[in-house]
Amino acid sequence: MDLKSLYQEIILDHNRHPRNYGALEGPSHEAHGHNPLCGDQLHLTLVVDDEGVIQDLRFEGKGCAISTASASMMTEHVKGRPAKDVEALLHEFHEVATGKLDPEEAQLLGKLKIFAGVAEFPTRVKCATLCWHTLKSAVDKGATATTE
Amino acid sequence: MAESASLDAVTCKGCAGEQPPIDVEAIRADFPVLHQDVRDKPLVYLDNAASTHKPLAVIDAVSAMYLRDYSNIHRGVHTLSQRATAVYENARERVRCHLNARETSEIIFTRGTTEAINLVANSWGRVNLREGDEVILSELEHHSNIVPWQMLRESQGIVLRVIPIDDDGDLILEEYEKLLNPRTKLVSVSHISNALGTVNPIAQILRMAREQGVTTLVDGAQAVAHKPVDVQELQADFYAFSGHKIYGPSGIGVLYGRKEILQDMPPWQGGGDMILSVGFEKTIYNEPPFRFEAGTPNISGAAGLTAALCYICNHGIRRIDEWEQRLLAHAQHRLREIPGLRLVGTAKEQSCAISFVLDGIHAHDVGTVLDMQGVAVRTGHHCAQPAIERFGLAATTRASLAVYNTIEEIDALAAAIRKAQEVLS
């Protein structure tokens, strides 16, 4: 595996220029994520409308390129989707990121499939999945997600 | 008992005297694990502060134990038990010799440094520390020399005081002096910092404590593979280290305790071997060191530990230190040349760990890109969160050296770091 297959241009781009970065004022849902392994912190704020659709969301925090890009790409991916889809998305993302599901067979992930590259680095899987656990926790009205 | 294969395998040839500098290629030939490719690149192992690899002498000693001499130790009247006991007790003598302790009864085997410190906290600490008594630690400490004392704070109400470090990662001794007071009962500090590589002026620190009548514990986990240690010269009350960081097996370590102190300490774990006699009405505890070694210990680990100490001793700890200091100087020079790299920890005297950060790049990404080039380093807070946070950081990348590292490997590290910057910036 060469360097570029994990650190693909799209991941580096989202790391350099994270989308939907910051905090929403008056969020309907929010959650805090923490990866004790590296001390990475992530805060998510969401506005979910009466129909249960994620109208807007933002993230902020400090993390590595994988965790920042994953959070940035996640926000783009779920904006406008029903909050109830988050569980299935998290599940599929986790399966791909841990190498249990061939990215070609993933139905829901679109360009997020590129995170299949982290499967070769077991200690880095949590970097990619932290934002998803945090999102799940937010839509479940939880407060804190950890990767432990 | 002379027929013990593992005992023969580990006989110390005596400490090296005047000898030419280390022949690193000859040393590398002793470590089979180094000769492999990782991700299609030659392995460059620079995670030695976490754990070192094992020379064939250690692997053979452990193997010989299981192939020929293994049995449970002490009390067995049969031959194998006597051989295994001889190997185990010979290890104690080797450790005594290596630390220059007066007696083997001052050498307690533990699982490692962590257990050694927990032993002191739970045995000596529970008897000698009362509410309001103070224990002095340093900002450089590994979590294993912080958490046991916090646990004691919860149960005994002791107070923890912390010697701060300056921007170079040196302990501020003037602050330490101010912390020492009549309530101080223990000073527990590391000999060498695992996170920053700072070599603490341990003799001076212990002397200052002793002048106030304060008991001392040294976490020597990062020291014994790199520096000569003489517990009598240091006049340390306790000194702890781990086998796996000195080219020996994991799961065995040592607590040295001064005889006069050990005599008065109660056991901290109960079980077999730590007693003289057991009755339901009354049990009589064994003498040190056995009082502190309940249950079947790491017998093969002791054989391996002996071999590891002999390996160090035969090559000469001063020659090892000289070679490592050359590597360290080269590494500091190479890393300082890299734009956007900042060394974290620039202490007056440093040993084998070098921490650094790269502008705008998270340590975990550095670690992964280095791994993809065959270079093994550690990233994160290195179980010394307060020390890393002192520099306003959550994580650093740490390269740590051992005697088998080469100048070429340092160059490979520098090249891999530049590649990481190229890929990730």
Coordinates of C-alpha atoms in Angstrom, one line a residue:
Chain A
M1 CA 0.0 0.0 0.0
D2 CA 1.5 3.3 -0.9
L3 CA 1.2 6.5 1.1
K4 CA -1.4 8.0 -1.2
S5 CA -3.9 5.3 -0.8
L6 CA -4.6 6.3 2.8
Y7 CA -3.8 10.0 2.5
Q8 CA -5.8 10.6 -0.7
E9 CA -6.1 14.1 -2.1
I10 CA -9.7 14.4 -1.0
I11 CA -8.8 13.5 2.6
L12 CA -5.9 16.0 2.6
D13 CA -8.2 18.7 1.1
H14 CA -10.9 18.2 3.7
N15 CA -8.2 18.3 6.4
R16 CA -6.7 21.5 5.1
H17 CA -10.1 23.1 4.5
P18 CA -12.7 21.5 6.7
R19 CA -16.3 22.0 5.5
N20 CA -19.1 23.0 8.0
Y21 CA -16.6 23.9 10.6
G22 CA -17.7 25.8 13.7
A23 CA -20.8 25.6 15.9
L24 CA -24.4 26.3 15.2
E25 CA -26.3 28.7 17.4
G26 CA -29.4 27.2 19.0
P27 CA -28.8 23.7 17.9
S28 CA -31.6 21.2 18.4
H29 CA -29.1 18.4 19.0
E30 CA -25.5 18.4 20.0
A31 CA -22.8 15.9 21.3
H32 CA -19.2 15.8 22.3
G33 CA -16.9 13.1 21.1
H34 CA -13.6 12.1 22.7
N35 CA -10.9 9.7 21.6
P36 CA -8.9 8.8 24.8
L37 CA -6.2 7.2 22.8
C38 CA -5.0 10.5 21.3
G39 CA -7.0 13.1 23.2
D40 CA -8.9 14.2 20.1
Q41 CA -12.0 16.2 20.9
L42 CA -15.0 16.8 18.6
H43 CA -18.1 18.9 19.1
L44 CA -21.1 18.5 16.9
T45 CA -24.1 20.8 16.7
L46 CA -27.2 20.0 14.6
V47 CA -30.5 21.4 13.6
V48 CA -33.0 18.6 13.0
D49 CA -36.4 19.8 11.7
D50 CA -39.9 18.6 12.7
E51 CA -39.8 16.0 9.9
G52 CA -36.6 14.6 11.4
V53 CA -34.4 15.8 8.6
I54 CA -30.8 17.1 9.5
Q55 CA -31.1 20.6 8.1
D56 CA -27.7 21.8 9.2
L57 CA -24.8 20.6 11.2
R58 CA -21.3 21.8 12.1
F59 CA -18.3 20.3 13.9
E60 CA -15.4 21.7 15.7
G61 CA -12.4 20.3 17.5
K62 CA -8.9 19.2 17.1
G63 CA -7.8 16.0 15.5
C64 CA -5.5 14.3 13.0
A65 CA -6.0 14.5 9.3
I66 CA -8.1 11.3 9.2
S67 CA -10.5 12.4 12.0
T68 CA -10.8 16.0 10.6
A69 CA -11.5 14.8 7.0
S70 CA -13.9 12.2 8.2
A71 CA -15.9 14.7 10.2
S72 CA -15.8 17.2 7.4
M73 CA -17.0 14.7 4.8
M74 CA -19.6 13.3 7.1
T75 CA -21.2 16.7 7.6
E76 CA -21.5 17.0 3.8
H77 CA -22.9 13.5 3.5
V78 CA -25.6 13.7 6.1
K79 CA -26.9 17.2 5.6
G80 CA -30.4 17.0 4.2
R81 CA -30.8 13.3 5.2
P82 CA -33.2 12.0 7.8
A83 CA -31.7 11.6 11.2
K84 CA -33.0 8.1 11.4
D85 CA -30.6 7.1 8.6
V86 CA -27.6 7.8 10.9
E87 CA -27.6 4.4 12.5
A88 CA -27.4 2.6 9.2
L89 CA -24.7 4.9 7.9
L90 CA -22.6 4.5 11.0
H91 CA -22.9 0.8 10.7
E92 CA -21.9 0.7 7.1
F93 CA -19.1 3.2 7.6
H94 CA -17.8 1.1 10.5
E95 CA -17.9 -2.1 8.4
V96 CA -16.0 -0.5 5.6
A97 CA -13.4 1.2 7.9
T98 CA -12.7 -2.1 9.7
G99 CA -12.4 -4.0 6.4
K100 CA -15.4 -6.2 7.1
L101 CA -17.3 -4.8 4.1
D102 CA -15.8 -4.4 0.6
P103 CA -16.2 -0.7 -0.2
E104 CA -17.5 -1.7 -3.6
E105 CA -20.5 -3.3 -1.9
A106 CA -21.3 -0.3 0.3
Q107 CA -24.7 1.1 -0.6
L108 CA -24.9 4.3 1.5
L109 CA -21.5 5.8 1.6
G110 CA -20.7 7.5 -1.7
K111 CA -17.3 9.0 -1.7
L112 CA -16.9 8.2 2.0
K113 CA -15.8 4.7 0.8
I114 CA -12.3 6.0 0.6
F115 CA -12.0 5.5 4.3
A116 CA -11.7 1.8 3.5
G117 CA -7.9 2.6 3.5
V118 CA -7.8 2.9 7.3
A119 CA -8.7 -0.8 7.7
E120 CA -5.0 -1.5 7.3
F121 CA -4.2 0.6 10.3
P122 CA -6.3 -0.8 13.2
T123 CA -5.2 2.0 15.6
R124 CA -6.5 4.6 13.2
V125 CA -10.0 3.2 12.7
K126 CA -11.1 5.1 15.7
C127 CA -9.9 8.4 14.2
A128 CA -12.2 7.9 11.2
T129 CA -15.2 6.7 13.2
L130 CA -15.2 9.2 16.1
C131 CA -17.4 11.7 14.3
W132 CA -19.9 9.0 13.4
H133 CA -20.2 7.8 17.0
T134 CA -20.6 11.4 18.0
L135 CA -23.3 12.0 15.4
K136 CA -25.2 8.9 16.5
S137 CA -24.9 10.1 20.1
A138 CA -26.3 13.5 19.1
V139 CA -29.3 12.2 17.2
D140 CA -30.0 9.8 20.1
K141 CA -29.9 12.9 22.3
G142 CA -26.8 11.6 24.1
A143 CA -24.1 14.0 25.3
T144 CA -20.8 12.3 25.0
A145 CA -19.4 9.7 22.6
T146 CA -16.1 8.1 23.0
T147 CA -14.3 5.6 20.8
E148 CA -13.7 3.3 23.8
Chain B
M1 CA 22.3 -28.4 40.0
A2 CA 25.3 -27.5 37.8
E3 CA 23.6 -29.2 34.9
S4 CA 21.1 -26.4 34.6
A5 CA 21.1 -25.5 30.9
S6 CA 19.6 -22.1 31.3
L7 CA 21.9 -21.2 34.1
D8 CA 24.9 -22.1 31.9
A9 CA 23.4 -20.1 29.1
V10 CA 23.3 -16.9 31.1
T11 CA 26.6 -17.0 33.0
C12 CA 27.9 -13.4 33.2
K13 CA 31.4 -13.1 31.7
G14 CA 31.9 -10.1 33.9
C15 CA 31.6 -6.4 33.3
A16 CA 33.3 -5.1 30.2
G17 CA 36.5 -3.2 31.0
E18 CA 38.4 -1.0 28.6
Q19 CA 37.1 -2.0 25.1
P20 CA 36.8 -0.5 21.7
P21 CA 33.6 1.4 20.8
I22 CA 30.4 -0.6 20.2
D23 CA 30.4 -2.6 16.9
V24 CA 26.8 -1.9 16.0
E25 CA 26.6 -4.4 13.2
A26 CA 27.8 -7.2 15.6
I27 CA 25.1 -6.1 18.0
R28 CA 22.4 -6.1 15.3
A29 CA 23.4 -9.6 14.4
D30 CA 22.2 -10.6 17.9
F31 CA 18.7 -9.3 17.4
P32 CA 16.8 -11.4 14.8
V33 CA 13.7 -9.3 14.8
L34 CA 15.5 -6.2 13.4
H35 CA 16.2 -8.0 10.1
Q36 CA 12.8 -7.7 8.5
D37 CA 10.9 -5.5 6.1
V38 CA 7.8 -3.7 7.3
R39 CA 5.5 -2.5 4.6
D40 CA 8.2 -3.4 2.1
K41 CA 10.8 -1.2 3.7
P42 CA 13.6 -2.2 6.1
L43 CA 12.4 -2.0 9.6
V44 CA 13.8 1.0 11.5
Y45 CA 12.7 0.4 15.1
L46 CA 12.7 3.6 17.1
D47 CA 10.2 2.8 19.8
N48 CA 12.6 1.5 22.3
A49 CA 11.4 3.6 25.2
A50 CA 8.1 1.7 25.0
S51 CA 9.9 -1.7 24.7
T52 CA 13.1 -3.0 23.4
H53 CA 13.7 -6.1 21.3
K54 CA 15.5 -9.2 22.6
P55 CA 18.9 -10.5 21.7
L56 CA 19.3 -14.2 21.0
A57 CA 20.9 -14.7 24.4
V58 CA 17.7 -13.7 26.1
I59 CA 15.5 -15.8 23.7
D60 CA 17.8 -18.7 24.3
A61 CA 17.7 -18.4 28.0
V62 CA 13.9 -18.3 28.1
S63 CA 13.8 -21.2 25.7
A64 CA 16.4 -23.2 27.6
M65 CA 14.3 -22.9 30.7
Y66 CA 11.3 -24.4 29.0
L67 CA 13.2 -26.9 27.1
R68 CA 15.0 -28.4 30.0
D69 CA 14.8 -26.8 33.4
Y70 CA 11.3 -25.6 34.0
S71 CA 9.4 -26.4 37.1
N72 CA 7.9 -24.4 39.9
I73 CA 10.5 -22.9 42.2
H74 CA 11.3 -23.1 45.9
R75 CA 10.1 -26.0 48.2
G76 CA 10.4 -28.6 45.4
V77 CA 12.8 -31.4 46.4
H78 CA 13.0 -32.8 42.9
T79 CA 15.8 -31.9 40.4
L80 CA 13.9 -29.7 38.0
S81 CA 12.5 -27.6 40.8
Q82 CA 16.0 -27.2 42.2
R83 CA 17.3 -26.2 38.8
A84 CA 14.5 -23.7 38.2
T85 CA 15.1 -22.3 41.7
A86 CA 18.8 -21.9 41.0
V87 CA 18.0 -20.0 37.8
Y88 CA 15.5 -17.8 39.6
E89 CA 17.7 -17.0 42.5
N90 CA 20.7 -16.5 40.2
A91 CA 18.7 -13.8 38.5
R92 CA 18.3 -12.0 41.9
E93 CA 22.0 -12.1 42.3
R94 CA 22.6 -10.7 38.8
V95 CA 20.2 -7.8 39.5
R96 CA 21.9 -7.2 42.8
C97 CA 25.3 -7.1 41.1
H98 CA 23.9 -4.8 38.3
L99 CA 22.5 -2.3 40.7
N100 CA 25.3 -2.7 43.2
A101 CA 22.8 -3.5 46.0
R102 CA 24.4 -4.9 49.2
E103 CA 22.2 -8.0 49.5
T104 CA 20.0 -10.2 47.3
S105 CA 17.3 -9.8 49.9
E106 CA 16.9 -6.2 48.7
I107 CA 15.9 -7.3 45.2
I108 CA 12.1 -8.0 44.8
F109 CA 10.8 -9.4 41.5
T110 CA 7.6 -7.7 40.2
R111 CA 5.8 -7.7 36.9
G112 CA 7.5 -4.5 36.0
T113 CA 8.1 -0.9 37.1
T114 CA 4.4 -0.2 37.5
E115 CA 3.9 -3.1 39.9
A116 CA 7.1 -2.1 41.8
I117 CA 5.7 1.4 42.4
N118 CA 2.3 0.0 43.4
L119 CA 4.0 -2.3 45.8
V120 CA 5.7 0.7 47.5
A121 CA 2.5 2.6 47.6
N122 CA 0.4 -0.2 48.9
S123 CA 2.9 -1.6 51.4
W124 CA 5.2 1.2 52.6
G125 CA 2.7 3.9 51.8
R126 CA -0.2 2.4 53.7
V127 CA 1.8 2.0 56.8
N128 CA 3.9 5.2 56.7
L129 CA 1.6 7.8 55.1
R130 CA -1.1 9.5 57.0
E131 CA -3.6 12.2 56.2
G132 CA -1.8 15.5 55.4
D133 CA 1.5 13.8 54.7
E134 CA 3.1 14.9 51.4
V135 CA 4.5 13.0 48.5
I136 CA 6.6 14.9 45.9
L137 CA 6.5 13.8 42.3
S138 CA 7.6 15.6 39.2
E139 CA 5.8 17.0 36.2
L140 CA 7.8 14.6 34.0
E141 CA 6.4 11.4 35.6
H142 CA 4.9 8.5 33.7
H143 CA 1.3 7.7 34.7
S144 CA 2.6 4.7 36.6
N145 CA 4.3 7.1 39.1
I146 CA 1.3 9.3 39.4
V147 CA -1.8 7.2 39.6
P148 CA -0.7 4.9 42.5
W149 CA -0.2 8.0 44.6
Q150 CA -3.5 9.4 43.6
M151 CA -5.1 6.2 44.7
L152 CA -3.3 6.6 48.0
R153 CA -4.5 10.1 48.2
E154 CA -8.1 8.8 48.0
S155 CA -7.6 6.2 50.7
Q156 CA -5.1 7.9 53.0
G157 CA -5.7 11.6 52.4
I158 CA -2.1 12.3 51.5
V159 CA -1.2 15.5 49.6
L160 CA 0.7 15.4 46.2
R161 CA 3.2 18.1 45.3
V162 CA 4.7 18.3 41.9
I163 CA 8.2 19.6 40.9
P164 CA 7.6 21.7 37.8
I165 CA 9.7 21.6 34.6
D166 CA 11.0 24.6 32.6
D167 CA 10.6 25.2 28.9
D168 CA 13.5 22.8 28.2
G169 CA 12.0 20.0 30.1
D170 CA 14.4 20.3 33.1
L171 CA 13.1 20.0 36.6
I172 CA 13.3 23.3 38.4
L173 CA 15.3 22.4 41.5
E174 CA 14.7 25.7 43.2
E175 CA 11.0 24.9 43.2
Y176 CA 11.7 21.4 44.4
E177 CA 13.7 22.8 47.3
K178 CA 10.7 24.9 48.3
L179 CA 8.3 21.9 48.2
L180 CA 10.4 20.0 50.7
N181 CA 9.0 20.6 54.2
P182 CA 8.5 18.7 57.5
R183 CA 5.3 17.1 56.1
T184 CA 7.2 15.6 53.1
K185 CA 7.4 11.9 53.6
L186 CA 8.4 10.6 50.1
V187 CA 10.0 11.9 47.0
S188 CA 9.2 9.7 44.0
V189 CA 10.7 10.8 40.6
S190 CA 12.0 9.2 37.4
H191 CA 15.7 8.9 36.7
I192 CA 15.1 9.6 33.0
S193 CA 11.9 11.0 31.4
N194 CA 10.2 8.6 29.0
A195 CA 8.4 11.4 27.1
L196 CA 11.2 14.0 26.8
G197 CA 14.4 12.1 27.4
T198 CA 15.4 14.4 30.3
V199 CA 18.1 12.9 32.5
N200 CA 17.3 14.1 35.9
P201 CA 20.1 15.1 38.4
I202 CA 18.9 12.1 40.4
A203 CA 21.8 12.0 42.9
Q204 CA 21.2 15.7 43.8
I205 CA 17.4 15.1 44.0
L206 CA 17.9 12.2 46.4
R207 CA 20.5 14.0 48.4
M208 CA 18.2 17.0 49.0
A209 CA 15.4 14.6 50.1
R210 CA 17.8 12.7 52.4
E211 CA 18.9 15.8 54.1
Q212 CA 15.3 16.3 55.2
G213 CA 15.0 12.7 56.3
V214 CA 12.6 12.0 53.4
T215 CA 12.3 8.5 51.9
T216 CA 13.1 8.2 48.1
L217 CA 11.8 6.1 45.2
V218 CA 13.4 6.3 41.7
D219 CA 11.5 5.1 38.6
G220 CA 14.4 3.8 36.7
A221 CA 12.4 2.3 33.8
Q222 CA 14.2 4.4 31.2
A223 CA 17.6 4.4 32.9
V224 CA 18.9 0.9 33.4
A225 CA 19.4 0.1 29.7
H226 CA 21.3 3.4 29.1
K227 CA 23.1 4.6 32.2
P228 CA 25.1 3.0 35.1
V229 CA 23.0 2.7 38.2
D230 CA 24.5 2.2 41.7
V231 CA 21.9 2.2 44.4
Q232 CA 24.4 2.5 47.2
E233 CA 26.1 5.5 45.6
L234 CA 22.7 7.1 45.0
Q235 CA 21.6 6.0 48.5
A236 CA 18.1 5.4 47.0
D237 CA 15.6 3.8 49.3
F238 CA 13.7 2.3 46.4
Y239 CA 14.7 1.9 42.8
A240 CA 12.4 0.3 40.2
F241 CA 12.8 -0.9 36.6
S242 CA 11.3 -3.3 34.0
G243 CA 12.9 -6.2 32.2
H244 CA 11.3 -5.5 28.8
K245 CA 12.9 -2.1 28.5
I246 CA 16.4 -3.5 29.0
Y247 CA 16.3 -6.2 26.3
G248 CA 14.7 -8.7 28.6
P249 CA 11.3 -10.3 28.7
S250 CA 8.1 -8.5 29.5
G251 CA 6.2 -9.4 32.7
I252 CA 9.2 -9.2 35.0
G253 CA 10.7 -6.2 36.7
V254 CA 12.5 -5.3 39.9
L255 CA 12.0 -3.3 43.0
Y256 CA 15.2 -2.6 44.9
G257 CA 14.4 -1.7 48.5
R258 CA 16.9 -0.8 51.2
K259 CA 17.0 -3.7 53.7
E260 CA 16.2 -1.6 56.7
I261 CA 13.0 -0.3 55.1
L262 CA 11.9 -3.6 53.6
Q263 CA 12.2 -5.3 57.0
D264 CA 9.5 -3.2 58.4
M265 CA 7.1 -3.3 55.4
P266 CA 4.0 -5.5 55.5
P267 CA 3.2 -7.8 52.6
W268 CA 0.8 -6.3 50.0
Q269 CA -0.4 -9.5 48.4
G270 CA -1.1 -12.7 50.2
G271 CA -0.5 -16.2 48.9
G272 CA 2.0 -19.0 48.6
D273 CA 5.8 -18.4 49.0
M274 CA 5.3 -15.2 51.0
I275 CA 4.7 -17.1 54.3
L276 CA 6.7 -19.1 56.7
S277 CA 3.7 -20.9 58.2
V278 CA -0.1 -20.7 57.7
G279 CA -2.7 -21.5 60.2
F280 CA -6.3 -20.3 60.4
E281 CA -5.5 -18.6 63.7
K282 CA -2.1 -17.2 62.8
T283 CA 0.1 -16.9 59.7
I284 CA 3.8 -15.9 59.9
Y285 CA 5.1 -13.9 57.0
N286 CA 8.3 -14.7 55.2
E287 CA 11.4 -12.5 55.2
P288 CA 12.1 -10.0 52.4
P289 CA 12.3 -10.4 49.5
F290 CA 10.0 -13.4 49.6
R291 CA 7.4 -11.6 51.7
F292 CA 6.6 -9.5 48.7
E293 CA 6.5 -12.2 46.1
A294 CA 3.2 -14.0 46.6
G295 CA 2.3 -16.7 44.1
T296 CA 4.3 -18.4 41.3
P297 CA 6.5 -15.7 39.8
N298 CA 7.7 -15.2 36.2
I299 CA 10.3 -18.0 36.3
S300 CA 11.4 -18.0 32.7
G301 CA 11.3 -14.2 32.7
A302 CA 13.9 -14.3 35.4
A303 CA 16.1 -16.4 33.2
G304 CA 15.7 -13.9 30.4
L305 CA 16.3 -11.0 32.7
T306 CA 19.6 -12.5 33.7
A307 CA 20.6 -12.9 30.1
A308 CA 19.6 -9.3 29.4
L309 CA 21.6 -7.9 32.2
C310 CA 24.6 -10.0 31.2
Y311 CA 24.2 -8.7 27.6
I312 CA 24.4 -5.1 28.8
C313 CA 27.1 -5.9 31.3
N314 CA 29.2 -7.8 28.7
H315 CA 29.0 -4.9 26.2
G316 CA 29.6 -2.4 29.0
I317 CA 26.9 0.2 30.0
R318 CA 29.4 3.0 29.5
R319 CA 30.2 2.0 25.9
I320 CA 26.4 1.6 25.3
D321 CA 25.8 5.1 26.7
E322 CA 28.6 6.5 24.5
W323 CA 27.2 5.0 21.4
E324 CA 23.6 6.1 22.2
Q325 CA 24.8 9.6 22.9
R326 CA 26.4 9.7 19.5
L327 CA 23.1 8.6 17.9
L328 CA 21.2 11.1 20.0
A329 CA 23.5 14.0 18.9
H330 CA 23.1 13.0 15.3
A331 CA 19.4 12.7 15.6
Q332 CA 19.1 16.1 17.3
H333 CA 21.2 17.6 14.5
R334 CA 19.3 15.9 11.7
L335 CA 15.9 16.8 13.2
R336 CA 16.8 20.4 13.8
E337 CA 17.6 20.8 10.1
I338 CA 14.0 20.1 9.2
P339 CA 12.0 23.3 8.7
G340 CA 8.7 23.2 10.6
L341 CA 9.9 20.6 13.1
R342 CA 10.1 21.6 16.8
L343 CA 11.9 19.5 19.4
V344 CA 9.9 19.1 22.6
G345 CA 12.3 18.7 25.4
T346 CA 15.8 20.2 25.1
A347 CA 17.1 19.4 28.5
K348 CA 20.7 20.0 29.6
E349 CA 21.3 16.2 29.7
Q350 CA 19.2 14.0 27.5
S351 CA 19.0 10.3 27.0
C352 CA 17.4 8.1 24.3
A353 CA 14.0 9.7 23.8
I354 CA 13.4 12.6 21.4
S355 CA 10.0 14.2 21.2
F356 CA 9.0 16.5 18.4
V357 CA 6.0 18.1 16.6
L358 CA 5.6 19.2 13.0
D359 CA 3.8 22.4 12.2
G360 CA 0.2 21.8 11.2
I361 CA 0.5 18.1 11.2
H362 CA -1.0 15.8 13.9
A363 CA 1.3 13.3 15.5
H364 CA -0.9 10.4 14.6
D365 CA -0.6 11.2 10.9
V366 CA 3.1 11.5 11.3
G367 CA 3.2 8.1 13.0
T368 CA 1.2 6.4 10.3
V369 CA 3.2 7.9 7.4
L370 CA 6.5 6.9 9.2
D371 CA 5.1 3.4 9.6
M372 CA 4.4 3.2 5.9
Q373 CA 8.1 3.8 5.4
G374 CA 9.1 1.1 7.8
V375 CA 9.9 3.6 10.7
A376 CA 8.4 2.6 14.0
V377 CA 7.9 5.6 16.4
R378 CA 5.3 6.3 19.1
T379 CA 2.8 9.1 19.0
G380 CA 0.5 10.5 21.6
H381 CA 1.2 11.6 25.2
H382 CA 3.4 8.6 26.0
C383 CA 1.6 7.9 29.3
A384 CA 3.0 11.2 30.6
Q385 CA 0.1 13.5 29.9
P386 CA 1.0 16.3 32.3
A387 CA 4.5 16.6 30.8
I388 CA 3.1 16.9 27.2
E389 CA 0.3 19.2 28.2
R390 CA 2.9 21.4 30.0
F391 CA 4.0 22.3 26.4
G392 CA 0.4 23.1 25.3
L393 CA 0.3 19.9 23.3
A394 CA -2.0 16.8 23.3
A395 CA 0.5 14.6 21.4
T396 CA 4.1 14.5 20.2
T397 CA 5.9 12.0 18.0
R398 CA 8.7 10.3 19.9
A399 CA 11.7 8.5 18.4
S400 CA 13.5 6.5 21.1
L401 CA 16.9 4.8 20.7
A402 CA 18.6 1.6 21.7
V403 CA 22.1 0.3 21.4
Y404 CA 21.2 -1.5 18.1
N405 CA 20.2 1.6 16.2
T406 CA 22.5 3.1 13.6
I407 CA 23.4 6.5 12.1
E408 CA 21.8 5.3 8.9
E409 CA 18.5 4.7 10.7
I410 CA 18.5 8.2 12.1
D411 CA 19.0 9.5 8.5
A412 CA 16.1 7.2 7.4
L413 CA 14.0 8.8 10.2
A414 CA 14.8 12.3 9.0
A415 CA 14.0 11.4 5.4
A416 CA 10.7 9.8 6.5
I417 CA 9.7 12.9 8.4
R418 CA 10.4 15.1 5.4
K419 CA 8.3 12.7 3.3
A420 CA 5.5 13.0 5.9
Q421 CA 5.6 16.8 5.6
E422 CA 5.5 16.5 1.8
V423 CA 2.5 14.2 1.9
L424 CA 0.5 15.9 4.7
S425 CA 1.1 19.6 4.2

